Amino acid sequence: MSAKITVSAHKLPGYGPTMRTAKRLTEQAVRIVGRAVSGRMPDVEVTLTTERGMAELSAAADLALAGSTDRRAQRRAVDEGKRLARTVMARAVPCPDGSVLVLVIADKHRTEAEFAVTVVHELVHAMQFSRKGVIERVVRDTRDRLGIERQSRRDARDHLYLLQQEEREARGCHHLANQIVPAAAA
């Protein structure tokens, strides 16, 4: 059974051509990443949004993953979402149902090539979430970051180390974007 891929927009009016391009590039990237990276491609929802939309959706996704409605956790999630939206172009977040939400700030991608590199990078993270123990580790870290449940120092150190490994792997796959848009990873 193949993964279900959806591309949508959040608070992004008038981006019809961008949506069509994003859908085409995402479908191609899913096939390429699925063959090149170990793991199983989960259902993926790619959402094109603005910086403000990224902060909002990122906070909601973190709270859903952590399983919390605590006011302090909500405040922390919103603050962290705003801070993150200012510094990143996209983010992949595992969902409680096993799917992955990929949030992409449309305005930070000037060309198809930039978008292709970003989508490949985030889809590699989606594949990583399917590996043994990764979701549990991400949930534990999210609950710790939101002040819901502390994790041990060892778990925090292990998570940071593995996160760096996963980032290196995702950056190492940027060359796959060349198969979607020639000269993308240049």
PDB file of C-alpha atoms in Angstrom:
ATOM      1  CA  MET A   1       0.000   0.000   0.000  1.00  0.00           C
ATOM      2  CA  SER A   2       1.405   3.381  -0.938  1.00  0.00           C
ATOM      3  CA  ALA A   3       1.399   6.467   1.231  1.00  0.00           C
ATOM      4  CA  LYS A   4      -1.360   9.029   0.869  1.00  0.00           C
ATOM      5  CA  ILE A   5       0.081  12.421  -0.033  1.00  0.00           C
ATOM      6  CA  THR A   6      -1.934  15.630   0.216  1.00  0.00           C
ATOM      7  CA  VAL A   7      -0.866  19.192  -0.493  1.00  0.00           C
ATOM      8  CA  SER A   8      -2.893  22.048   0.938  1.00  0.00           C
ATOM      9  CA  ALA A   9      -2.639  25.708   1.885  1.00  0.00           C
ATOM     10  CA  HIS A  10      -3.295  27.421   5.210  1.00  0.00           C
ATOM     11  CA  LYS A  11      -4.138  31.134   5.215  1.00  0.00           C
ATOM     12  CA  LEU A  12      -2.479  31.515   1.819  1.00  0.00           C
ATOM     13  CA  PRO A  13      -4.903  33.119  -0.675  1.00  0.00           C
ATOM     14  CA  GLY A  14      -4.118  33.436  -4.358  1.00  0.00           C
ATOM     15  CA  TYR A  15      -1.424  30.773  -4.559  1.00  0.00           C
ATOM     16  CA  GLY A  16      -3.094  28.481  -7.139  1.00  0.00           C
ATOM     17  CA  PRO A  17      -0.094  28.099  -9.469  1.00  0.00           C
ATOM     18  CA  THR A  18       2.200  27.623  -6.467  1.00  0.00           C
ATOM     19  CA  MET A  19      -0.103  24.879  -5.145  1.00  0.00           C
ATOM     20  CA  ARG A  20      -0.056  23.033  -8.482  1.00  0.00           C
ATOM     21  CA  THR A  21       3.741  23.247  -8.636  1.00  0.00           C
ATOM     22  CA  ALA A  22       4.051  22.116  -5.009  1.00  0.00           C
ATOM     23  CA  LYS A  23       1.780  19.136  -5.652  1.00  0.00           C
ATOM     24  CA  ARG A  24       3.778  18.046  -8.713  1.00  0.00           C
ATOM     25  CA  LEU A  25       7.164  18.436  -6.982  1.00  0.00           C
ATOM     26  CA  THR A  26       5.962  16.693  -3.815  1.00  0.00           C
ATOM     27  CA  GLU A  27       4.646  13.659  -5.727  1.00  0.00           C
ATOM     28  CA  GLN A  28       7.980  13.301  -7.523  1.00  0.00           C
ATOM     29  CA  ALA A  29       9.948  13.774  -4.290  1.00  0.00           C
ATOM     30  CA  VAL A  30       7.933  11.083  -2.484  1.00  0.00           C
ATOM     31  CA  ARG A  31       8.879   8.488  -5.104  1.00  0.00           C
ATOM     32  CA  ILE A  32      12.560   9.458  -5.121  1.00  0.00           C
ATOM     33  CA  VAL A  33      12.962   9.686  -1.336  1.00  0.00           C
ATOM     34  CA  GLY A  34      10.971   6.473  -0.837  1.00  0.00           C
ATOM     35  CA  ARG A  35      13.520   4.573  -2.933  1.00  0.00           C
ATOM     36  CA  ALA A  36      16.652   6.256  -1.554  1.00  0.00           C
ATOM     37  CA  VAL A  37      16.051   6.344   2.217  1.00  0.00           C
ATOM     38  CA  SER A  38      15.516   3.449   4.610  1.00  0.00           C
ATOM     39  CA  GLY A  39      12.171   3.331   6.355  1.00  0.00           C
ATOM     40  CA  ARG A  40       8.531   3.446   5.261  1.00  0.00           C
ATOM     41  CA  MET A  41       6.907   6.542   3.818  1.00  0.00           C
ATOM     42  CA  PRO A  42       3.954   7.417   6.065  1.00  0.00           C
ATOM     43  CA  ASP A  43       0.912   9.360   4.911  1.00  0.00           C
ATOM     44  CA  VAL A  44       2.119  12.934   4.447  1.00  0.00           C
ATOM     45  CA  GLU A  45       0.255  16.224   4.423  1.00  0.00           C
ATOM     46  CA  VAL A  46       2.293  19.100   2.999  1.00  0.00           C
ATOM     47  CA  THR A  47       0.815  22.445   4.026  1.00  0.00           C
ATOM     48  CA  LEU A  48       1.966  25.651   2.387  1.00  0.00           C
ATOM     49  CA  THR A  49       1.544  28.571   4.731  1.00  0.00           C
ATOM     50  CA  THR A  50       2.889  31.896   5.960  1.00  0.00           C
ATOM     51  CA  GLU A  51       5.267  32.514   8.850  1.00  0.00           C
ATOM     52  CA  ARG A  52       2.323  33.237  11.148  1.00  0.00           C
ATOM     53  CA  GLY A  53       0.494  30.124   9.909  1.00  0.00           C
ATOM     54  CA  MET A  54       3.612  28.036  10.525  1.00  0.00           C
ATOM     55  CA  ALA A  55       3.751  29.224  14.143  1.00  0.00           C
ATOM     56  CA  GLU A  56       0.073  28.432  14.654  1.00  0.00           C
ATOM     57  CA  LEU A  57       0.098  24.980  12.992  1.00  0.00           C
ATOM     58  CA  SER A  58       3.424  24.034  14.556  1.00  0.00           C
ATOM     59  CA  ALA A  59       2.109  24.785  18.063  1.00  0.00           C
ATOM     60  CA  ALA A  60      -1.099  22.822  17.410  1.00  0.00           C
ATOM     61  CA  ALA A  61       0.877  19.838  16.056  1.00  0.00           C
ATOM     62  CA  ASP A  62       3.229  19.814  19.063  1.00  0.00           C
ATOM     63  CA  LEU A  63       0.307  19.929  21.498  1.00  0.00           C
ATOM     64  CA  ALA A  64      -1.479  17.102  19.657  1.00  0.00           C
ATOM     65  CA  LEU A  65       1.698  15.014  19.683  1.00  0.00           C
ATOM     66  CA  ALA A  66       2.280  15.678  23.392  1.00  0.00           C
ATOM     67  CA  GLY A  67      -1.383  14.986  24.167  1.00  0.00           C
ATOM     68  CA  SER A  68      -1.797  18.083  26.305  1.00  0.00           C
ATOM     69  CA  THR A  69      -4.326  20.853  26.845  1.00  0.00           C
ATOM     70  CA  ASP A  70      -2.459  22.447  29.751  1.00  0.00           C
ATOM     71  CA  ARG A  71      -2.389  26.261  29.482  1.00  0.00           C
ATOM     72  CA  ARG A  72       1.319  26.539  30.274  1.00  0.00           C
ATOM     73  CA  ALA A  73       2.131  23.922  27.642  1.00  0.00           C
ATOM     74  CA  GLN A  74      -0.038  25.811  25.129  1.00  0.00           C
ATOM     75  CA  ARG A  75       1.765  29.065  25.865  1.00  0.00           C
ATOM     76  CA  ARG A  76       5.164  27.382  25.506  1.00  0.00           C
ATOM     77  CA  ALA A  77       4.100  25.716  22.247  1.00  0.00           C
ATOM     78  CA  VAL A  78       2.917  29.041  20.795  1.00  0.00           C
ATOM     79  CA  ASP A  79       6.110  30.851  21.847  1.00  0.00           C
ATOM     80  CA  GLU A  80       8.284  28.068  20.457  1.00  0.00           C
ATOM     81  CA  GLY A  81       6.237  27.985  17.243  1.00  0.00           C
ATOM     82  CA  LYS A  82       6.751  31.728  16.699  1.00  0.00           C
ATOM     83  CA  ARG A  83      10.479  31.468  17.354  1.00  0.00           C
ATOM     84  CA  LEU A  84      10.808  28.475  15.035  1.00  0.00           C
ATOM     85  CA  ALA A  85       8.817  30.110  12.220  1.00  0.00           C
ATOM     86  CA  ARG A  86      11.268  33.012  12.134  1.00  0.00           C
ATOM     87  CA  THR A  87      14.295  30.738  11.684  1.00  0.00           C
ATOM     88  CA  VAL A  88      13.220  27.811   9.470  1.00  0.00           C
ATOM     89  CA  MET A  89      11.806  27.357   5.972  1.00  0.00           C
ATOM     90  CA  ALA A  90       9.886  24.161   6.758  1.00  0.00           C
ATOM     91  CA  ARG A  91       9.271  21.592   9.460  1.00  0.00           C
ATOM     92  CA  ALA A  92       8.127  17.966   9.588  1.00  0.00           C
ATOM     93  CA  VAL A  93       6.035  16.941  12.603  1.00  0.00           C
ATOM     94  CA  PRO A  94       4.795  13.420  13.334  1.00  0.00           C
ATOM     95  CA  CYS A  95       1.067  13.211  14.087  1.00  0.00           C
ATOM     96  CA  PRO A  96      -0.586  10.968  16.697  1.00  0.00           C
ATOM     97  CA  ASP A  97      -2.282   8.936  13.913  1.00  0.00           C
ATOM     98  CA  GLY A  98       1.093   7.937  12.404  1.00  0.00           C
ATOM     99  CA  SER A  99       1.020  10.410   9.539  1.00  0.00           C
ATOM    100  CA  VAL A 100       3.415  13.336   9.129  1.00  0.00           C
ATOM    101  CA  LEU A 101       2.594  17.016   8.749  1.00  0.00           C
ATOM    102  CA  VAL A 102       5.112  18.973   6.674  1.00  0.00           C
ATOM    103  CA  LEU A 103       4.741  22.726   7.115  1.00  0.00           C
ATOM    104  CA  VAL A 104       6.372  24.871   4.408  1.00  0.00           C
ATOM    105  CA  ILE A 105       6.590  28.665   4.502  1.00  0.00           C
ATOM    106  CA  ALA A 106       5.801  29.483   0.858  1.00  0.00           C
ATOM    107  CA  ASP A 107       7.272  33.001   0.872  1.00  0.00           C
ATOM    108  CA  LYS A 108      10.719  31.746   1.883  1.00  0.00           C
ATOM    109  CA  HIS A 109      11.014  29.672  -1.332  1.00  0.00           C
ATOM    110  CA  ARG A 110      11.779  31.864  -4.325  1.00  0.00           C
ATOM    111  CA  THR A 111      12.314  29.075  -6.882  1.00  0.00           C
ATOM    112  CA  GLU A 112      11.120  25.557  -7.672  1.00  0.00           C
ATOM    113  CA  ALA A 113      14.638  24.343  -6.950  1.00  0.00           C
ATOM    114  CA  GLU A 114      14.570  25.715  -3.378  1.00  0.00           C
ATOM    115  CA  PHE A 115      11.182  24.128  -2.804  1.00  0.00           C
ATOM    116  CA  ALA A 116      12.410  20.780  -4.187  1.00  0.00           C
ATOM    117  CA  VAL A 117      15.390  20.738  -1.802  1.00  0.00           C
ATOM    118  CA  THR A 118      13.135  21.616   1.154  1.00  0.00           C
ATOM    119  CA  VAL A 119      10.551  18.941   0.304  1.00  0.00           C
ATOM    120  CA  VAL A 120      13.230  16.265  -0.117  1.00  0.00           C
ATOM    121  CA  HIS A 121      14.766  17.270   3.237  1.00  0.00           C
ATOM    122  CA  GLU A 122      11.433  17.123   5.085  1.00  0.00           C
ATOM    123  CA  LEU A 123      10.384  13.843   3.425  1.00  0.00           C
ATOM    124  CA  VAL A 124      13.632  12.269   4.634  1.00  0.00           C
ATOM    125  CA  HIS A 125      12.539  13.268   8.150  1.00  0.00           C
ATOM    126  CA  ALA A 126       9.115  11.701   7.469  1.00  0.00           C
ATOM    127  CA  MET A 127      10.862   8.439   6.569  1.00  0.00           C
ATOM    128  CA  GLN A 128      12.981   8.669   9.726  1.00  0.00           C
ATOM    129  CA  PHE A 129       9.825   8.881  11.855  1.00  0.00           C
ATOM    130  CA  SER A 130       8.885   5.382  10.639  1.00  0.00           C
ATOM    131  CA  ARG A 131      12.009   3.860  12.166  1.00  0.00           C
ATOM    132  CA  LYS A 132      11.924   1.946  15.414  1.00  0.00           C
ATOM    133  CA  GLY A 133      11.791   4.106  18.558  1.00  0.00           C
ATOM    134  CA  VAL A 134      11.932   7.485  16.784  1.00  0.00           C
ATOM    135  CA  ILE A 135       8.328   8.558  17.432  1.00  0.00           C
ATOM    136  CA  GLU A 136       8.564   7.628  21.113  1.00  0.00           C
ATOM    137  CA  ARG A 137      11.777   9.663  21.422  1.00  0.00           C
ATOM    138  CA  VAL A 138      10.229  12.673  19.656  1.00  0.00           C
ATOM    139  CA  VAL A 139       7.113  12.516  21.865  1.00  0.00           C
ATOM    140  CA  ARG A 140       9.270  12.312  25.006  1.00  0.00           C
ATOM    141  CA  ASP A 141      11.323  15.324  23.899  1.00  0.00           C
ATOM    142  CA  THR A 142       8.205  17.324  22.942  1.00  0.00           C
ATOM    143  CA  ARG A 143       6.604  16.645  26.321  1.00  0.00           C
ATOM    144  CA  ASP A 144       9.839  17.770  28.001  1.00  0.00           C
ATOM    145  CA  ARG A 145      10.135  20.970  25.893  1.00  0.00           C
ATOM    146  CA  LEU A 146       6.532  21.903  26.696  1.00  0.00           C
ATOM    147  CA  GLY A 147       7.067  21.331  30.429  1.00  0.00           C
ATOM    148  CA  ILE A 148       4.587  18.453  30.649  1.00  0.00           C
ATOM    149  CA  GLU A 149       6.893  15.620  31.685  1.00  0.00           C
ATOM    150  CA  ARG A 150      10.636  15.788  32.240  1.00  0.00           C
ATOM    151  CA  GLN A 151      12.943  13.381  30.488  1.00  0.00           C
ATOM    152  CA  SER A 152      16.215  12.194  31.968  1.00  0.00           C
ATOM    153  CA  ARG A 153      19.433  13.990  31.073  1.00  0.00           C
ATOM    154  CA  ARG A 154      20.600  10.858  29.317  1.00  0.00           C
ATOM    155  CA  ASP A 155      17.436  10.711  27.185  1.00  0.00           C
ATOM    156  CA  ALA A 156      17.822  14.415  26.330  1.00  0.00           C
ATOM    157  CA  ARG A 157      21.482  13.890  25.366  1.00  0.00           C
ATOM    158  CA  ASP A 158      20.640  10.816  23.280  1.00  0.00           C
ATOM    159  CA  HIS A 159      17.829  12.699  21.533  1.00  0.00           C
ATOM    160  CA  LEU A 160      20.116  15.615  20.684  1.00  0.00           C
ATOM    161  CA  TYR A 161      22.782  13.275  19.308  1.00  0.00           C
ATOM    162  CA  LEU A 162      20.274  11.316  17.201  1.00  0.00           C
ATOM    163  CA  LEU A 163      18.649  14.547  16.012  1.00  0.00           C
ATOM    164  CA  GLN A 164      22.021  15.743  14.712  1.00  0.00           C
ATOM    165  CA  GLN A 165      22.527  12.397  12.938  1.00  0.00           C
ATOM    166  CA  GLU A 166      19.073  12.670  11.337  1.00  0.00           C
ATOM    167  CA  GLU A 167      19.760  16.256  10.193  1.00  0.00           C
ATOM    168  CA  ARG A 168      23.045  15.142   8.616  1.00  0.00           C
ATOM    169  CA  GLU A 169      21.244  12.330   6.796  1.00  0.00           C
ATOM    170  CA  ALA A 170      18.557  14.725   5.533  1.00  0.00           C
ATOM    171  CA  ARG A 171      21.143  17.265   4.325  1.00  0.00           C
ATOM    172  CA  GLY A 172      23.043  14.420   2.671  1.00  0.00           C
ATOM    173  CA  CYS A 173      19.962  13.676   0.565  1.00  0.00           C
ATOM    174  CA  HIS A 174      19.639  17.193  -0.887  1.00  0.00           C
ATOM    175  CA  HIS A 175      21.249  15.920  -4.088  1.00  0.00           C
ATOM    176  CA  LEU A 176      18.060  13.912  -4.741  1.00  0.00           C
ATOM    177  CA  ALA A 177      16.322  17.208  -5.543  1.00  0.00           C
ATOM    178  CA  ASN A 178      18.370  17.291  -8.769  1.00  0.00           C
ATOM    179  CA  GLN A 179      16.208  14.427 -10.043  1.00  0.00           C
ATOM    180  CA  ILE A 180      13.135  16.623  -9.598  1.00  0.00           C
ATOM    181  CA  VAL A 181      14.452  20.029 -10.674  1.00  0.00           C
ATOM    182  CA  PRO A 182      17.834  19.978 -12.453  1.00  0.00           C
ATOM    183  CA  ALA A 183      20.456  22.073 -10.634  1.00  0.00           C
ATOM    184  CA  ALA A 184      18.315  22.146  -7.446  1.00  0.00           C
ATOM    185  CA  ALA A 185      21.049  21.159  -5.014  1.00  0.00           C
ATOM    186  CA  ALA A 186      23.673  23.400  -6.625  1.00  0.00           C
TER     187      ALA A 186
END
